[in-house]
JSON list of C-alpha atoms in Angstrom, two decimals:
[
{"chain": "A", "resi": 3, "resn": "MET", "atom": "CA", "xyz": [19.36, -58.58, -10.97]},
{"chain": "A", "resi": 4, "resn": "LYS", "atom": "CA", "xyz": [22.40, -57.27, -12.80]},
{"chain": "A", "resi": 5, "resn": "PHE", "atom": "CA", "xyz": [22.66, -53.51, -13.53]},
{"chain": "A", "resi": 6, "resn": "SER", "atom": "CA", "xyz": [24.99, -52.61, -16.35]},
{"chain": "A", "resi": 7, "resn": "PRO", "atom": "CA", "xyz": [26.30, -49.05, -16.71]},
{"chain": "A", "resi": 8, "resn": "ILE", "atom": "CA", "xyz": [24.70, -48.80, -20.14]},
{"chain": "A", "resi": 9, "resn": "ARG", "atom": "CA", "xyz": [21.27, -49.70, -18.74]},
{"chain": "A", "resi": 10, "resn": "LEU", "atom": "CA", "xyz": [21.68, -47.13, -15.97]},
{"chain": "A", "resi": 11, "resn": "LEU", "atom": "CA", "xyz": [22.72, -44.46, -18.46]},
{"chain": "A", "resi": 12, "resn": "LEU", "atom": "CA", "xyz": [19.77, -45.25, -20.72]},
{"chain": "A", "resi": 13, "resn": "ALA", "atom": "CA", "xyz": [17.38, -45.13, -17.78]},
{"chain": "A", "resi": 14, "resn": "SER", "atom": "CA", "xyz": [18.82, -41.77, -16.71]},
{"chain": "A", "resi": 15, "resn": "CYS", "atom": "CA", "xyz": [18.47, -40.38, -20.22]},
{"chain": "A", "resi": 16, "resn": "ALA", "atom": "CA", "xyz": [14.88, -41.61, -20.43]},
{"chain": "A", "resi": 17, "resn": "LEU", "atom": "CA", "xyz": [14.11, -39.96, -17.10]},
{"chain": "A", "resi": 18, "resn": "LEU", "atom": "CA", "xyz": [15.69, -36.72, -18.28]},
{"chain": "A", "resi": 19, "resn": "LEU", "atom": "CA", "xyz": [13.70, -36.81, -21.51]},
{"chain": "A", "resi": 20, "resn": "THR", "atom": "CA", "xyz": [10.43, -37.17, -19.63]},
{"chain": "A", "resi": 21, "resn": "PHE", "atom": "CA", "xyz": [10.94, -33.70, -18.14]},
{"chain": "A", "resi": 22, "resn": "THR", "atom": "CA", "xyz": [12.16, -32.08, -21.37]},
{"chain": "A", "resi": 23, "resn": "PRO", "atom": "CA", "xyz": [8.79, -31.62, -23.19]},
{"chain": "A", "resi": 24, "resn": "SER", "atom": "CA", "xyz": [7.25, -29.57, -20.39]},
{"chain": "A", "resi": 25, "resn": "MET", "atom": "CA", "xyz": [10.32, -27.35, -20.26]},
{"chain": "A", "resi": 26, "resn": "ALA", "atom": "CA", "xyz": [10.28, -26.95, -24.03]},
{"chain": "A", "resi": 27, "resn": "GLN", "atom": "CA", "xyz": [6.62, -25.94, -23.88]},
{"chain": "A", "resi": 28, "resn": "ARG", "atom": "CA", "xyz": [7.41, -23.40, -21.17]},
{"chain": "A", "resi": 29, "resn": "GLN", "atom": "CA", "xyz": [10.26, -21.98, -23.26]},
{"chain": "A", "resi": 30, "resn": "ALA", "atom": "CA", "xyz": [7.99, -21.76, -26.30]},
{"chain": "A", "resi": 31, "resn": "ALA", "atom": "CA", "xyz": [5.44, -19.83, -24.22]},
{"chain": "A", "resi": 32, "resn": "ASP", "atom": "CA", "xyz": [8.17, -17.49, -22.95]},
{"chain": "A", "resi": 33, "resn": "THR", "atom": "CA", "xyz": [9.43, -16.92, -26.48]},
{"chain": "A", "resi": 34, "resn": "LEU", "atom": "CA", "xyz": [5.87, -16.29, -27.66]},
{"chain": "A", "resi": 35, "resn": "GLY", "atom": "CA", "xyz": [5.38, -13.70, -24.89]},
{"chain": "A", "resi": 36, "resn": "TYR", "atom": "CA", "xyz": [8.62, -11.99, -25.88]},
{"chain": "A", "resi": 37, "resn": "GLU", "atom": "CA", "xyz": [7.56, -11.95, -29.54]},
{"chain": "A", "resi": 38, "resn": "ASN", "atom": "CA", "xyz": [4.18, -10.46, -28.63]},
{"chain": "A", "resi": 39, "resn": "GLN", "atom": "CA", "xyz": [5.89, -7.73, -26.61]},
{"chain": "A", "resi": 40, "resn": "ARG", "atom": "CA", "xyz": [8.31, -7.04, -29.47]},
{"chain": "A", "resi": 41, "resn": "GLN", "atom": "CA", "xyz": [5.42, -6.73, -31.94]},
{"chain": "A", "resi": 42, "resn": "LYS", "atom": "CA", "xyz": [3.70, -4.31, -29.56]},
{"chain": "A", "resi": 43, "resn": "VAL", "atom": "CA", "xyz": [6.81, -2.10, -29.50]},
{"chain": "A", "resi": 44, "resn": "ASN", "atom": "CA", "xyz": [7.06, -2.27, -33.31]},
{"chain": "A", "resi": 45, "resn": "GLU", "atom": "CA", "xyz": [3.41, -1.24, -33.65]},
{"chain": "A", "resi": 46, "resn": "LEU", "atom": "CA", "xyz": [4.01, 1.72, -31.34]},
{"chain": "A", "resi": 47, "resn": "LEU", "atom": "CA", "xyz": [7.03, 2.74, -33.42]},
{"chain": "A", "resi": 48, "resn": "THR", "atom": "CA", "xyz": [4.93, 2.54, -36.59]},
{"chain": "A", "resi": 49, "resn": "GLN", "atom": "CA", "xyz": [2.19, 4.67, -35.00]},
{"chain": "A", "resi": 50, "resn": "ARG", "atom": "CA", "xyz": [4.83, 7.20, -33.87]},
{"chain": "A", "resi": 51, "resn": "SER", "atom": "CA", "xyz": [6.19, 7.39, -37.39]},
{"chain": "A", "resi": 52, "resn": "GLN", "atom": "CA", "xyz": [2.67, 8.06, -38.73]},
{"chain": "A", "resi": 53, "resn": "ARG", "atom": "CA", "xyz": [2.07, 10.75, -36.11]},
{"chain": "A", "resi": 54, "resn": "PHE", "atom": "CA", "xyz": [5.37, 12.38, -36.97]},
{"chain": "A", "resi": 55, "resn": "GLY", "atom": "CA", "xyz": [4.24, 12.47, -40.62]},
{"chain": "A", "resi": 56, "resn": "GLN", "atom": "CA", "xyz": [1.02, 14.17, -39.46]},
{"chain": "A", "resi": 57, "resn": "PHE", "atom": "CA", "xyz": [3.11, 16.67, -37.46]},
{"chain": "A", "resi": 58, "resn": "ASP", "atom": "CA", "xyz": [5.26, 17.40, -40.51]},
{"chain": "A", "resi": 59, "resn": "GLU", "atom": "CA", "xyz": [2.10, 18.01, -42.57]},
{"chain": "A", "resi": 60, "resn": "SER", "atom": "CA", "xyz": [0.65, 20.27, -39.88]},
{"chain": "A", "resi": 61, "resn": "LEU", "atom": "CA", "xyz": [3.83, 22.36, -39.92]},
{"chain": "A", "resi": 62, "resn": "LYS", "atom": "CA", "xyz": [3.39, 22.89, -43.65]},
{"chain": "A", "resi": 63, "resn": "ARG", "atom": "CA", "xyz": [-0.29, 23.77, -43.31]},
{"chain": "A", "resi": 64, "resn": "ARG", "atom": "CA", "xyz": [-0.96, 27.50, -43.55]},
{"chain": "A", "resi": 65, "resn": "THR", "atom": "CA", "xyz": [-4.60, 28.45, -43.62]},
{"chain": "A", "resi": 66, "resn": "GLY", "atom": "CA", "xyz": [-4.24, 32.08, -42.56]},
{"chain": "A", "resi": 67, "resn": "ILE", "atom": "CA", "xyz": [-4.38, 35.27, -44.60]},
{"chain": "A", "resi": 68, "resn": "PHE", "atom": "CA", "xyz": [-1.52, 35.67, -47.03]},
{"chain": "A", "resi": 69, "resn": "GLY", "atom": "CA", "xyz": [-0.44, 32.03, -46.39]},
{"chain": "A", "resi": 70, "resn": "LEU", "atom": "CA", "xyz": [0.47, 32.57, -42.76]},
{"chain": "A", "resi": 71, "resn": "LYS", "atom": "CA", "xyz": [-0.09, 30.11, -39.93]},
{"chain": "A", "resi": 72, "resn": "THR", "atom": "CA", "xyz": [-3.08, 30.62, -37.75]},
{"chain": "A", "resi": 73, "resn": "LYS", "atom": "CA", "xyz": [-3.38, 29.98, -34.07]},
{"chain": "A", "resi": 74, "resn": "LYS", "atom": "CA", "xyz": [-5.49, 26.93, -34.92]},
{"chain": "A", "resi": 75, "resn": "ASP", "atom": "CA", "xyz": [-2.72, 25.55, -37.21]},
{"chain": "A", "resi": 76, "resn": "MET", "atom": "CA", "xyz": [-0.15, 26.01, -34.47]},
{"chain": "A", "resi": 77, "resn": "GLN", "atom": "CA", "xyz": [-2.43, 24.42, -31.86]},
{"chain": "A", "resi": 78, "resn": "ALA", "atom": "CA", "xyz": [-2.97, 21.38, -34.15]},
{"chain": "A", "resi": 79, "resn": "SER", "atom": "CA", "xyz": [0.83, 21.02, -34.49]},
{"chain": "A", "resi": 80, "resn": "ILE", "atom": "CA", "xyz": [1.26, 21.29, -30.72]},
{"chain": "A", "resi": 81, "resn": "ASP", "atom": "CA", "xyz": [-1.48, 18.68, -30.11]},
{"chain": "A", "resi": 82, "resn": "ILE", "atom": "CA", "xyz": [0.15, 16.26, -32.55]},
{"chain": "A", "resi": 83, "resn": "LEU", "atom": "CA", "xyz": [3.53, 16.90, -30.89]},
{"chain": "A", "resi": 84, "resn": "LYS", "atom": "CA", "xyz": [1.98, 16.13, -27.47]},
{"chain": "A", "resi": 85, "resn": "GLN", "atom": "CA", "xyz": [0.63, 12.86, -28.88]},
{"chain": "A", "resi": 86, "resn": "ILE", "atom": "CA", "xyz": [4.12, 12.04, -30.18]},
{"chain": "A", "resi": 87, "resn": "VAL", "atom": "CA", "xyz": [5.62, 12.72, -26.73]},
{"chain": "A", "resi": 88, "resn": "LEU", "atom": "CA", "xyz": [2.96, 10.52, -25.08]},
{"chain": "A", "resi": 89, "resn": "MET", "atom": "CA", "xyz": [3.64, 7.84, -27.70]},
{"chain": "A", "resi": 90, "resn": "ASP", "atom": "CA", "xyz": [7.39, 8.08, -26.92]},
{"chain": "A", "resi": 91, "resn": "ASN", "atom": "CA", "xyz": [6.63, 7.53, -23.23]},
{"chain": "A", "resi": 92, "resn": "ASP", "atom": "CA", "xyz": [4.60, 4.43, -24.14]},
{"chain": "A", "resi": 93, "resn": "ILE", "atom": "CA", "xyz": [7.43, 3.20, -26.35]},
{"chain": "A", "resi": 94, "resn": "PHE", "atom": "CA", "xyz": [9.97, 3.67, -23.55]},
{"chain": "A", "resi": 95, "resn": "ARG", "atom": "CA", "xyz": [7.72, 1.85, -21.06]},
{"chain": "A", "resi": 96, "resn": "GLU", "atom": "CA", "xyz": [7.03, -1.05, -23.44]},
{"chain": "A", "resi": 97, "resn": "THR", "atom": "CA", "xyz": [10.71, -1.26, -24.43]},
{"chain": "A", "resi": 98, "resn": "LYS", "atom": "CA", "xyz": [11.67, -1.42, -20.76]},
{"chain": "A", "resi": 99, "resn": "MET", "atom": "CA", "xyz": [9.15, -4.25, -20.31]},
{"chain": "A", "resi": 100, "resn": "LEU", "atom": "CA", "xyz": [10.69, -5.96, -23.34]},
{"chain": "A", "resi": 101, "resn": "LEU", "atom": "CA", "xyz": [14.18, -5.66, -21.85]},
{"chain": "A", "resi": 102, "resn": "ASP", "atom": "CA", "xyz": [12.91, -6.86, -18.47]},
{"chain": "A", "resi": 103, "resn": "TYR", "atom": "CA", "xyz": [11.31, -9.80, -20.24]},
{"chain": "A", "resi": 104, "resn": "LYS", "atom": "CA", "xyz": [14.60, -10.63, -21.93]},
{"chain": "A", "resi": 105, "resn": "ASP", "atom": "CA", "xyz": [16.47, -10.35, -18.61]},
{"chain": "A", "resi": 106, "resn": "PHE", "atom": "CA", "xyz": [13.89, -12.62, -17.02]},
{"chain": "A", "resi": 107, "resn": "GLU", "atom": "CA", "xyz": [14.36, -15.15, -19.82]},
{"chain": "A", "resi": 108, "resn": "LYS", "atom": "CA", "xyz": [18.13, -15.03, -19.36]},
{"chain": "A", "resi": 109, "resn": "SER", "atom": "CA", "xyz": [17.86, -15.61, -15.61]},
{"chain": "A", "resi": 110, "resn": "GLN", "atom": "CA", "xyz": [15.34, -18.40, -16.20]},
{"chain": "A", "resi": 111, "resn": "ILE", "atom": "CA", "xyz": [17.69, -20.08, -18.70]},
{"chain": "A", "resi": 112, "resn": "ALA", "atom": "CA", "xyz": [20.56, -19.75, -16.23]},
{"chain": "A", "resi": 113, "resn": "ASP", "atom": "CA", "xyz": [18.40, -21.28, -13.49]},
{"chain": "A", "resi": 114, "resn": "GLN", "atom": "CA", "xyz": [17.41, -24.15, -15.77]},
{"chain": "A", "resi": 115, "resn": "ALA", "atom": "CA", "xyz": [21.03, -24.72, -16.73]},
{"chain": "A", "resi": 116, "resn": "SER", "atom": "CA", "xyz": [22.10, -24.93, -13.09]},
{"chain": "A", "resi": 117, "resn": "GLU", "atom": "CA", "xyz": [19.12, -27.21, -12.37]},
{"chain": "A", "resi": 118, "resn": "PHE", "atom": "CA", "xyz": [20.13, -29.50, -15.24]},
{"chain": "A", "resi": 119, "resn": "ASP", "atom": "CA", "xyz": [23.73, -29.49, -14.03]},
{"chain": "A", "resi": 120, "resn": "GLY", "atom": "CA", "xyz": [22.51, -30.51, -10.59]},
{"chain": "A", "resi": 121, "resn": "ARG", "atom": "CA", "xyz": [20.39, -33.29, -12.04]},
{"chain": "A", "resi": 122, "resn": "ILE", "atom": "CA", "xyz": [23.19, -34.53, -14.26]},
{"chain": "A", "resi": 123, "resn": "ASN", "atom": "CA", "xyz": [25.61, -34.52, -11.32]},
{"chain": "A", "resi": 124, "resn": "GLY", "atom": "CA", "xyz": [23.02, -36.42, -9.29]},
{"chain": "A", "resi": 125, "resn": "TYR", "atom": "CA", "xyz": [22.64, -38.97, -12.08]},
{"chain": "A", "resi": 126, "resn": "ILE", "atom": "CA", "xyz": [26.40, -39.33, -12.34]},
{"chain": "A", "resi": 127, "resn": "LYS", "atom": "CA", "xyz": [26.66, -39.89, -8.57]},
{"chain": "A", "resi": 128, "resn": "THR", "atom": "CA", "xyz": [23.84, -42.43, -8.68]},
{"chain": "A", "resi": 129, "resn": "ILE", "atom": "CA", "xyz": [25.43, -44.26, -11.61]},
{"chain": "A", "resi": 130, "resn": "SER", "atom": "CA", "xyz": [28.82, -44.29, -9.86]},
{"chain": "A", "resi": 131, "resn": "LYS", "atom": "CA", "xyz": [27.22, -45.57, -6.66]},
{"chain": "A", "resi": 132, "resn": "LEU", "atom": "CA", "xyz": [25.36, -48.30, -8.54]},
{"chain": "A", "resi": 133, "resn": "GLN", "atom": "CA", "xyz": [28.49, -49.30, -10.44]},
{"chain": "A", "resi": 134, "resn": "LEU", "atom": "CA", "xyz": [30.37, -49.60, -7.15]},
{"chain": "A", "resi": 135, "resn": "GLN", "atom": "CA", "xyz": [27.56, -51.73, -5.71]},
{"chain": "A", "resi": 136, "resn": "GLN", "atom": "CA", "xyz": [27.60, -53.85, -8.86]},
{"chain": "A", "resi": 137, "resn": "GLU", "atom": "CA", "xyz": [31.35, -54.41, -8.50]},
{"chain": "A", "resi": 138, "resn": "GLN", "atom": "CA", "xyz": [30.92, -55.32, -4.82]},
{"chain": "A", "resi": 139, "resn": "LEU", "atom": "CA", "xyz": [28.15, -57.76, -5.63]},
{"chain": "A", "resi": 140, "resn": "ALA", "atom": "CA", "xyz": [30.19, -59.26, -8.48]},
{"chain": "A", "resi": 141, "resn": "SER", "atom": "CA", "xyz": [33.14, -59.82, -6.12]},
{"chain": "A", "resi": 142, "resn": "GLU", "atom": "CA", "xyz": [30.77, -61.30, -3.53]},
{"chain": "A", "resi": 143, "resn": "ILE", "atom": "CA", "xyz": [29.36, -63.64, -6.19]},
{"chain": "A", "resi": 144, "resn": "ASN", "atom": "CA", "xyz": [32.89, -64.67, -7.18]},
{"chain": "A", "resi": 145, "resn": "GLY", "atom": "CA", "xyz": [33.71, -65.40, -3.52]},
{"chain": "A", "resi": 146, "resn": "LEU", "atom": "CA", "xyz": [30.54, -67.45, -3.12]},
{"chain": "A", "resi": 147, "resn": "GLU", "atom": "CA", "xyz": [31.26, -69.35, -6.34]},
{"chain": "A", "resi": 148, "resn": "LYS", "atom": "CA", "xyz": [34.76, -70.19, -5.07]},
{"chain": "A", "resi": 149, "resn": "THR", "atom": "CA", "xyz": [33.31, -71.34, -1.73]},
{"chain": "A", "resi": 150, "resn": "ASN", "atom": "CA", "xyz": [30.73, -73.38, -3.61]},
{"chain": "A", "resi": 151, "resn": "GLN", "atom": "CA", "xyz": [33.48, -75.01, -5.70]},
{"chain": "A", "resi": 152, "resn": "ILE", "atom": "CA", "xyz": [35.37, -75.91, -2.52]},
{"chain": "A", "resi": 153, "resn": "TYR", "atom": "CA", "xyz": [32.24, -77.46, -1.01]},
{"chain": "A", "resi": 154, "resn": "GLU", "atom": "CA", "xyz": [31.54, -79.33, -4.26]},
{"chain": "A", "resi": 155, "resn": "GLY", "atom": "CA", "xyz": [35.13, -80.64, -4.23]},
{"chain": "A", "resi": 156, "resn": "ILE", "atom": "CA", "xyz": [34.78, -81.75, -0.62]},
{"chain": "A", "resi": 157, "resn": "ALA", "atom": "CA", "xyz": [31.42, -83.40, -1.41]},
{"chain": "A", "resi": 158, "resn": "VAL", "atom": "CA", "xyz": [32.93, -85.26, -4.40]},
{"chain": "A", "resi": 159, "resn": "LEU", "atom": "CA", "xyz": [35.93, -86.31, -2.30]},
{"chain": "A", "resi": 160, "resn": "LEU", "atom": "CA", "xyz": [33.67, -87.55, 0.52]},
{"chain": "A", "resi": 161, "resn": "GLY", "atom": "CA", "xyz": [31.51, -89.33, -2.04]},
{"chain": "A", "resi": 162, "resn": "LEU", "atom": "CA", "xyz": [34.56, -91.04, -3.49]},
{"chain": "A", "resi": 163, "resn": "ILE", "atom": "CA", "xyz": [35.81, -91.96, -0.02]},
{"chain": "A", "resi": 164, "resn": "LEU", "atom": "CA", "xyz": [32.37, -93.30, 0.87]},
{"chain": "A", "resi": 165, "resn": "LEU", "atom": "CA", "xyz": [32.15, -95.22, -2.41]},
{"chain": "A", "resi": 166, "resn": "GLY", "atom": "CA", "xyz": [35.65, -96.59, -1.83]},
{"chain": "A", "resi": 167, "resn": "GLY", "atom": "CA", "xyz": [34.71, -97.59, 1.75]},
{"chain": "A", "resi": 168, "resn": "ILE", "atom": "CA", "xyz": [31.53, -99.32, 0.58]},
{"chain": "A", "resi": 169, "resn": "THR", "atom": "CA", "xyz": [33.45, -101.09, -2.16]},
{"chain": "A", "resi": 170, "resn": "TYR", "atom": "CA", "xyz": [36.12, -102.16, 0.34]},
{"chain": "A", "resi": 171, "resn": "VAL", "atom": "CA", "xyz": [33.51, -103.46, 2.77]},
{"chain": "A", "resi": 172, "resn": "PHE", "atom": "CA", "xyz": [31.67, -105.27, -0.01]},
{"chain": "A", "resi": 173, "resn": "ILE", "atom": "CA", "xyz": [34.84, -106.92, -1.32]},
{"chain": "A", "resi": 174, "resn": "ASN", "atom": "CA", "xyz": [35.90, -107.96, 2.21]},
{"chain": "A", "resi": 175, "resn": "ARG", "atom": "CA", "xyz": [32.48, -109.53, 2.88]},
{"chain": "A", "resi": 176, "resn": "GLN", "atom": "CA", "xyz": [32.63, -111.52, -0.29]},
{"chain": "A", "resi": 177, "resn": "LYS", "atom": "CA", "xyz": [36.05, -112.79, 0.65]},
{"chain": "A", "resi": 178, "resn": "LEU", "atom": "CA", "xyz": [34.79, -113.76, 4.08]},
{"chain": "A", "resi": 179, "resn": "THR", "atom": "CA", "xyz": [31.76, -115.51, 2.70]},
{"chain": "A", "resi": 180, "resn": "LYS", "atom": "CA", "xyz": [33.89, -117.52, 0.24]},
{"chain": "A", "resi": 181, "resn": "THR", "atom": "CA", "xyz": [36.14, -118.78, 2.89]}
]
């Protein structure tokens, strides 16, 4: 069976493409996870902005005598400010998770790239090895064809010699029988 470099390259590409869909699905899942985490951080930022608006309103609220702030007004402002600080802690934690996620994706992409490089180098080595074997087999076939031609030439020569010998014997017998 003859292996051409084009056939080997096509087979290698087909083999590589069989692994690609599962990797693409994994990347899509990773990207989806990152997007979900990003949306979570955005939601927290929106909630923080709303709480800060509530804090601003509570600072303006004055329910005391002569338009002064009461202890209750100040306590409400402090409670809202505590919620904002807790929200900021959540935002920092979720943002760190988002950055860790991105770093994980980068390292995963780098790992996949090195894995693909290794596979491609392996395919190249295999193709080179098969091409070398193909060249060796082609030279072996050429040698066998030359040997076969020599044997065919010898067989034709022996056949001609044999035919000539039979013809010679036949002619000599006829001469002997006529005399």
